[in-house]
Coordinates of C-alpha atoms and ligand atoms in Angstrom, one line a residue:
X27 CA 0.0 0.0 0.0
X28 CA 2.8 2.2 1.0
X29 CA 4.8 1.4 -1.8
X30 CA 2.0 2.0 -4.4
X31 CA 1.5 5.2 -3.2
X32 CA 5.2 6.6 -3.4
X33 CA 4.7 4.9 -6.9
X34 CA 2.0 7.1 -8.0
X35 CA 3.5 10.1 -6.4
X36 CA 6.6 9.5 -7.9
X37 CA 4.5 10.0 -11.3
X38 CA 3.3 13.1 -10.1
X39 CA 6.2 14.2 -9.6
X40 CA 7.8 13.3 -12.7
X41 CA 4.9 14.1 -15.2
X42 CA 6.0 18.2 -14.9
X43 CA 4.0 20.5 -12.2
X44 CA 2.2 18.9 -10.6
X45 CA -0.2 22.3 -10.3
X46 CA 1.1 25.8 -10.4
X47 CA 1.4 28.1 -7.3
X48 CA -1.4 29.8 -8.2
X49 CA -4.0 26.7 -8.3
X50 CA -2.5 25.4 -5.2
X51 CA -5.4 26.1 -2.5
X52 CA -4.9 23.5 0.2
X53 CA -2.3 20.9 1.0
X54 CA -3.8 18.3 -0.4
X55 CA -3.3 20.1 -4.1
X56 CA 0.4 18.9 -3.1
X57 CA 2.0 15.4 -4.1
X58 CA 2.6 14.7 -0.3
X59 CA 1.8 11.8 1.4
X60 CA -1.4 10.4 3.4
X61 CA 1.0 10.5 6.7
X62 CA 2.2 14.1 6.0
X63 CA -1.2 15.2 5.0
X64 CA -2.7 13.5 8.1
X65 CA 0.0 15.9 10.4
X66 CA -0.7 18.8 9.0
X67 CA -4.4 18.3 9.1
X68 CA -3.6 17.4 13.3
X69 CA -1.8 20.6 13.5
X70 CA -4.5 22.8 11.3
X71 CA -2.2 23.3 8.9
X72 CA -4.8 23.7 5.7
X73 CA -3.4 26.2 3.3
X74 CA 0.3 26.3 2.0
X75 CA 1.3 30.0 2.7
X76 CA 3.3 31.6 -0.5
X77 CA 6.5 30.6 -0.2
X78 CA 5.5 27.1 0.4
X79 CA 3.4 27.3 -2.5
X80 CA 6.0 28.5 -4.5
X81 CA 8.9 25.7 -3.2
X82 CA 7.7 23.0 -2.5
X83 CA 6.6 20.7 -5.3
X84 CA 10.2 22.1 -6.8
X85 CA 12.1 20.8 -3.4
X86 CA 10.0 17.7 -4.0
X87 CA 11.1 17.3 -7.5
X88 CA 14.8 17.1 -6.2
X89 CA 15.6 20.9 -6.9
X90 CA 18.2 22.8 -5.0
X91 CA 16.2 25.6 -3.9
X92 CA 17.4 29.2 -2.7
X93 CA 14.4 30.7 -1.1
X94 CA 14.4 33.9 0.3
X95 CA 11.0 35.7 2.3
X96 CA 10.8 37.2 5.2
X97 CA 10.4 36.2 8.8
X98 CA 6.7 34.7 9.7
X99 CA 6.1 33.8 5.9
X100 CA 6.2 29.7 7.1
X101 CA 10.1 29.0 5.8
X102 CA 10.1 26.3 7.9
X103 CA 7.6 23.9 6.7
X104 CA 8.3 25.1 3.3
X105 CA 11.8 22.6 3.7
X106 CA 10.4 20.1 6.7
X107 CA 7.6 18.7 4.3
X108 CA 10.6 18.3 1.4
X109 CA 12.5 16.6 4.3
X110 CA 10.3 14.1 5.6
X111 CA 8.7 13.3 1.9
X112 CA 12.4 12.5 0.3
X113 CA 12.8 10.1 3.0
X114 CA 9.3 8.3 3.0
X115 CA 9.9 8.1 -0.5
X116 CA 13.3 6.7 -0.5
X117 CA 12.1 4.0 1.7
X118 CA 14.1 5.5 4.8
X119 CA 14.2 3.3 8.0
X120 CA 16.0 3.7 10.6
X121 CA 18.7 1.9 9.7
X122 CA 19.6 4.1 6.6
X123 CA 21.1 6.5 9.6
X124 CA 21.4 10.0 8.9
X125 CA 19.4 10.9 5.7
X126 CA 18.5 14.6 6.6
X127 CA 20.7 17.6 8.5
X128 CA 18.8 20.7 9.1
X129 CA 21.1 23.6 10.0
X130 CA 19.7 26.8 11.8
X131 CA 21.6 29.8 13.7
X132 CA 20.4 28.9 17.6
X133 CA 19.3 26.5 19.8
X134 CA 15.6 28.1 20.2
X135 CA 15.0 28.0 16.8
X136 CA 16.2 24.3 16.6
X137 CA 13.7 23.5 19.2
X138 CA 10.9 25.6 17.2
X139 CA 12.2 23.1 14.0
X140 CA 11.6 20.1 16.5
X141 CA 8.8 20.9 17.8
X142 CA 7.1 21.2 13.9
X143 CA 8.9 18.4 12.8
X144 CA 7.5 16.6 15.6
X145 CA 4.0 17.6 14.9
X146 CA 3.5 17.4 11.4
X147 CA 5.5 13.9 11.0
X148 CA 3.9 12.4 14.1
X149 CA 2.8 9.6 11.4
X150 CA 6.1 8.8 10.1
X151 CA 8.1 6.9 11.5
X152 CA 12.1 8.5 11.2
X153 CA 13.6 9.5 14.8
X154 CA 14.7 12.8 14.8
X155 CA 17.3 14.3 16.9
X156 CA 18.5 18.3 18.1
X157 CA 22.1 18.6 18.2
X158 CA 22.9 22.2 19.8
X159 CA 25.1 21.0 22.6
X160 CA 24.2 22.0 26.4
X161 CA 24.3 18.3 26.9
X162 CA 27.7 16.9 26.6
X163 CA 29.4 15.7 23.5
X164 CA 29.2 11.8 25.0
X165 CA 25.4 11.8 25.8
X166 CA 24.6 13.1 22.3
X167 CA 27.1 11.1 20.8
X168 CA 25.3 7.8 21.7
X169 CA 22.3 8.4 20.1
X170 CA 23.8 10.1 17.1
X171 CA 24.0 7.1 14.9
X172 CA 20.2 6.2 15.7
X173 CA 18.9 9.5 14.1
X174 CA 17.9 10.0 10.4
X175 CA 16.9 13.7 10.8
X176 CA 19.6 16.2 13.2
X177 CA 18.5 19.3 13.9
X178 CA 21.4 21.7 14.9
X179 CA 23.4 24.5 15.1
X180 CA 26.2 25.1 13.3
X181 CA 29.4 24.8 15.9
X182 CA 27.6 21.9 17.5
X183 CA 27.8 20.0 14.6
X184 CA 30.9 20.6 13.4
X185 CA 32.4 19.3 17.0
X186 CA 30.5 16.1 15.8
X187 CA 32.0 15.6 12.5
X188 CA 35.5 16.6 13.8
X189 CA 35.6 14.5 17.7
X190 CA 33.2 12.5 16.6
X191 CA 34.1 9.3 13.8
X192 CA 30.7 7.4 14.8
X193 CA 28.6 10.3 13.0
X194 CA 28.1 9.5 9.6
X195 CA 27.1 11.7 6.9
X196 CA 27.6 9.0 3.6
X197 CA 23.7 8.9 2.8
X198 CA 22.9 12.3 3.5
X199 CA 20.1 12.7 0.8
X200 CA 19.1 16.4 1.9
X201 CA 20.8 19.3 3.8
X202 CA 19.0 22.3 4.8
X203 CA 20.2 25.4 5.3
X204 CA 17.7 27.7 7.5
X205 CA 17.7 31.8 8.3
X206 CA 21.4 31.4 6.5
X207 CA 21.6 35.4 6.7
X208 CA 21.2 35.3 10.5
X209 CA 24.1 32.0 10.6
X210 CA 26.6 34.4 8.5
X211 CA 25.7 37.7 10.8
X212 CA 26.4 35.5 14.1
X213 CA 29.8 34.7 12.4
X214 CA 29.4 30.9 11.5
X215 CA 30.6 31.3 7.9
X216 CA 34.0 29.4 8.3
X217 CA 32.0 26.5 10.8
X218 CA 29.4 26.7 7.0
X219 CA 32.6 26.4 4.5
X220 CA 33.9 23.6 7.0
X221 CA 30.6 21.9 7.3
X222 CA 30.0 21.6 3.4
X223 CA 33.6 20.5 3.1
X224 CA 32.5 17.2 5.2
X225 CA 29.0 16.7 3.7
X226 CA 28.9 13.9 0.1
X227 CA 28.3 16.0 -2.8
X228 CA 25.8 13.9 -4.2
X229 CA 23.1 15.2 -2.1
X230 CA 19.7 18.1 -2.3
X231 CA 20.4 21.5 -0.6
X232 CA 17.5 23.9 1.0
X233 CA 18.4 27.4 1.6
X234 CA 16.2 29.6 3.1
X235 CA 17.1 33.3 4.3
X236 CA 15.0 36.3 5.0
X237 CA 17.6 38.4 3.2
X238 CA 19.8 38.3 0.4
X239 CA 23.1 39.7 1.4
X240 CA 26.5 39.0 -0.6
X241 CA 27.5 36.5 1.9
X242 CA 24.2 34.9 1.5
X243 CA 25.0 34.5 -2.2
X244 CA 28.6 33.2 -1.2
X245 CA 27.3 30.8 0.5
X246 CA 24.4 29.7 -1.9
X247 CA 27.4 29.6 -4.7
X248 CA 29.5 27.2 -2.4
X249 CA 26.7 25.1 -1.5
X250 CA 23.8 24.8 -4.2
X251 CA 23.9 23.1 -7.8
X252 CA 21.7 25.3 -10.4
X253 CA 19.4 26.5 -7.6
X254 CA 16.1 27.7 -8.6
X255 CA 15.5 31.0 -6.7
X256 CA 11.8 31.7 -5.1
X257 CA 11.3 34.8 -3.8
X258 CA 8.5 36.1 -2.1
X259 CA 7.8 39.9 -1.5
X260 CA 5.9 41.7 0.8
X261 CA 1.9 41.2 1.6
X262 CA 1.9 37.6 1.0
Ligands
ADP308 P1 9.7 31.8 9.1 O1 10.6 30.7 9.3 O2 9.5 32.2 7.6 O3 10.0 33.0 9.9 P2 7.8 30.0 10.4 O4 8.0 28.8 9.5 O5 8.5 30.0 11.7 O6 8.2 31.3 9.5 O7 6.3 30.2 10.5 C1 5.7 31.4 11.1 C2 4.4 31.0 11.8 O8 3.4 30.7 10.8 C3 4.5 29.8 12.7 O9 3.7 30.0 13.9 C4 3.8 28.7 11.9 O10 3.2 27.7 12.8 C5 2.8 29.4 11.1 N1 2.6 28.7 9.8 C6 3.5 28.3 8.9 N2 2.9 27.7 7.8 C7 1.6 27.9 8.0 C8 0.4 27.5 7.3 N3 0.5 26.9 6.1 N4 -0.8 27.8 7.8 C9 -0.9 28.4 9.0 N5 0.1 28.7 9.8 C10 1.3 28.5 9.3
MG309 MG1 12.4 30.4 10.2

């Protein structure tokens, strides 16, 4: 059953559009599936807003995406609903290991990430993890290699990947790169360069920012492979 229906929205995806922003009402308009539509329903989540009209059947389709729209516009399940679909659809169990890495500025807004994550997948079954230190390196260590989705900030997970040999990043399938303006003002570019030096190539970026600066576009240039840019302006 499960297996038919990432069959058929595998077609979707492929056969072009699947609608365009504009005719995209509701979720449901979306190729996502049952379990995704199910927590968003849970969480009254009915209507994309504009920037996840505009990104995510492209993020689904296996784009790199550079998004860019202010702060409220609903960033954040414009790349958790790319992230938990490219895993359901790749079969993902637990253990695949770490399919997903999801990289924001702060702890607080890694626990905001969790806390939607934890809501709108609550029917999937991948174990998710935050990695923003606080605890120490030894307690998150141990239950690094049972997590297909990190959540983190940047210096946290760099410790990981340098002290750290039982974190594996071979089958990352999708790295998302949140509020990436705010990472680069709080002066994590070299812990970004490092990072994408350690990550497989072979793999889907999300970046999202509420601004483009230079550095932004730096970082989108070192990162992303023909990136289609979605920008949303103000009143949406
Ligand atoms: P951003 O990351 O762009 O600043 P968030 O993803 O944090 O924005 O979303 C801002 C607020 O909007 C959150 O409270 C979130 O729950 C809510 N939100 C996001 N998407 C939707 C939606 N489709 N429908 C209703 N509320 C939404
Ligand atoms: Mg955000």
């Amino acid at each position: 059953d499960e297996k038919k229906e990432i069959k058929k929205l595998n077609e979707l995806l492929e056969k072009g559009p699947h609608a365009e922003p504009d005719q995209i009402k509701t979720f449901k308009d979306l190729p996502i599936s049952k379990k995704t539509l199910l927590g968003l329903r849970d969480s009254e989540f009915m209507n994309p807003t504009e920037i996840q009209r505009e990104s995510i059947t492209l993020a689904l389709r296996g784009m790199d995406i550079l998004g860019a729209a202010k702060t409220g516009s609903g960033k954040t399940l414009a790349f958790l609903i790319p992230v938990i679909e490219r895993l359901y659809r790749n079969l993902w169990s637990k253990v695949d290991g770490l399919g997903a890495v999801i990289i924001t500025p702060t702890r607080e807004l890694a626990y905001q990430i969790f806390e939607a994550l934890r809501k709108i997948g609550r029917y999937h079954d991948f174990s998710a993890g935050l990695i923003i230190g606080g605890k120490d390196l030894k307690f998150e260590r141990k239950r690094m290699d049972l997590l297909n989705i990190v959540i983190c900030t940047p210096g946290r997970l760099l410790q990981h990947m340098d002290e750290n040999s039982s974190f594996i990043t071979t089958n990352l399938q999708i790295l998302v790169l949140d509020e990436a303006d705010r990472c680069l003002d709080m002066g994590f570019q070299k812990d970004m360069n490092a990072i994408l030096d350690h990550l497989p190539n072979e793999r889907q970026t999300l970046l999202f920012s509420a601004t483009q600066t230079k550095s932004v576009k730096d970082l989108a240039r070192l990162s992303l492979k023909s990136p289609v840019y979605v920008s949303v302006h103000e009143n949406s």
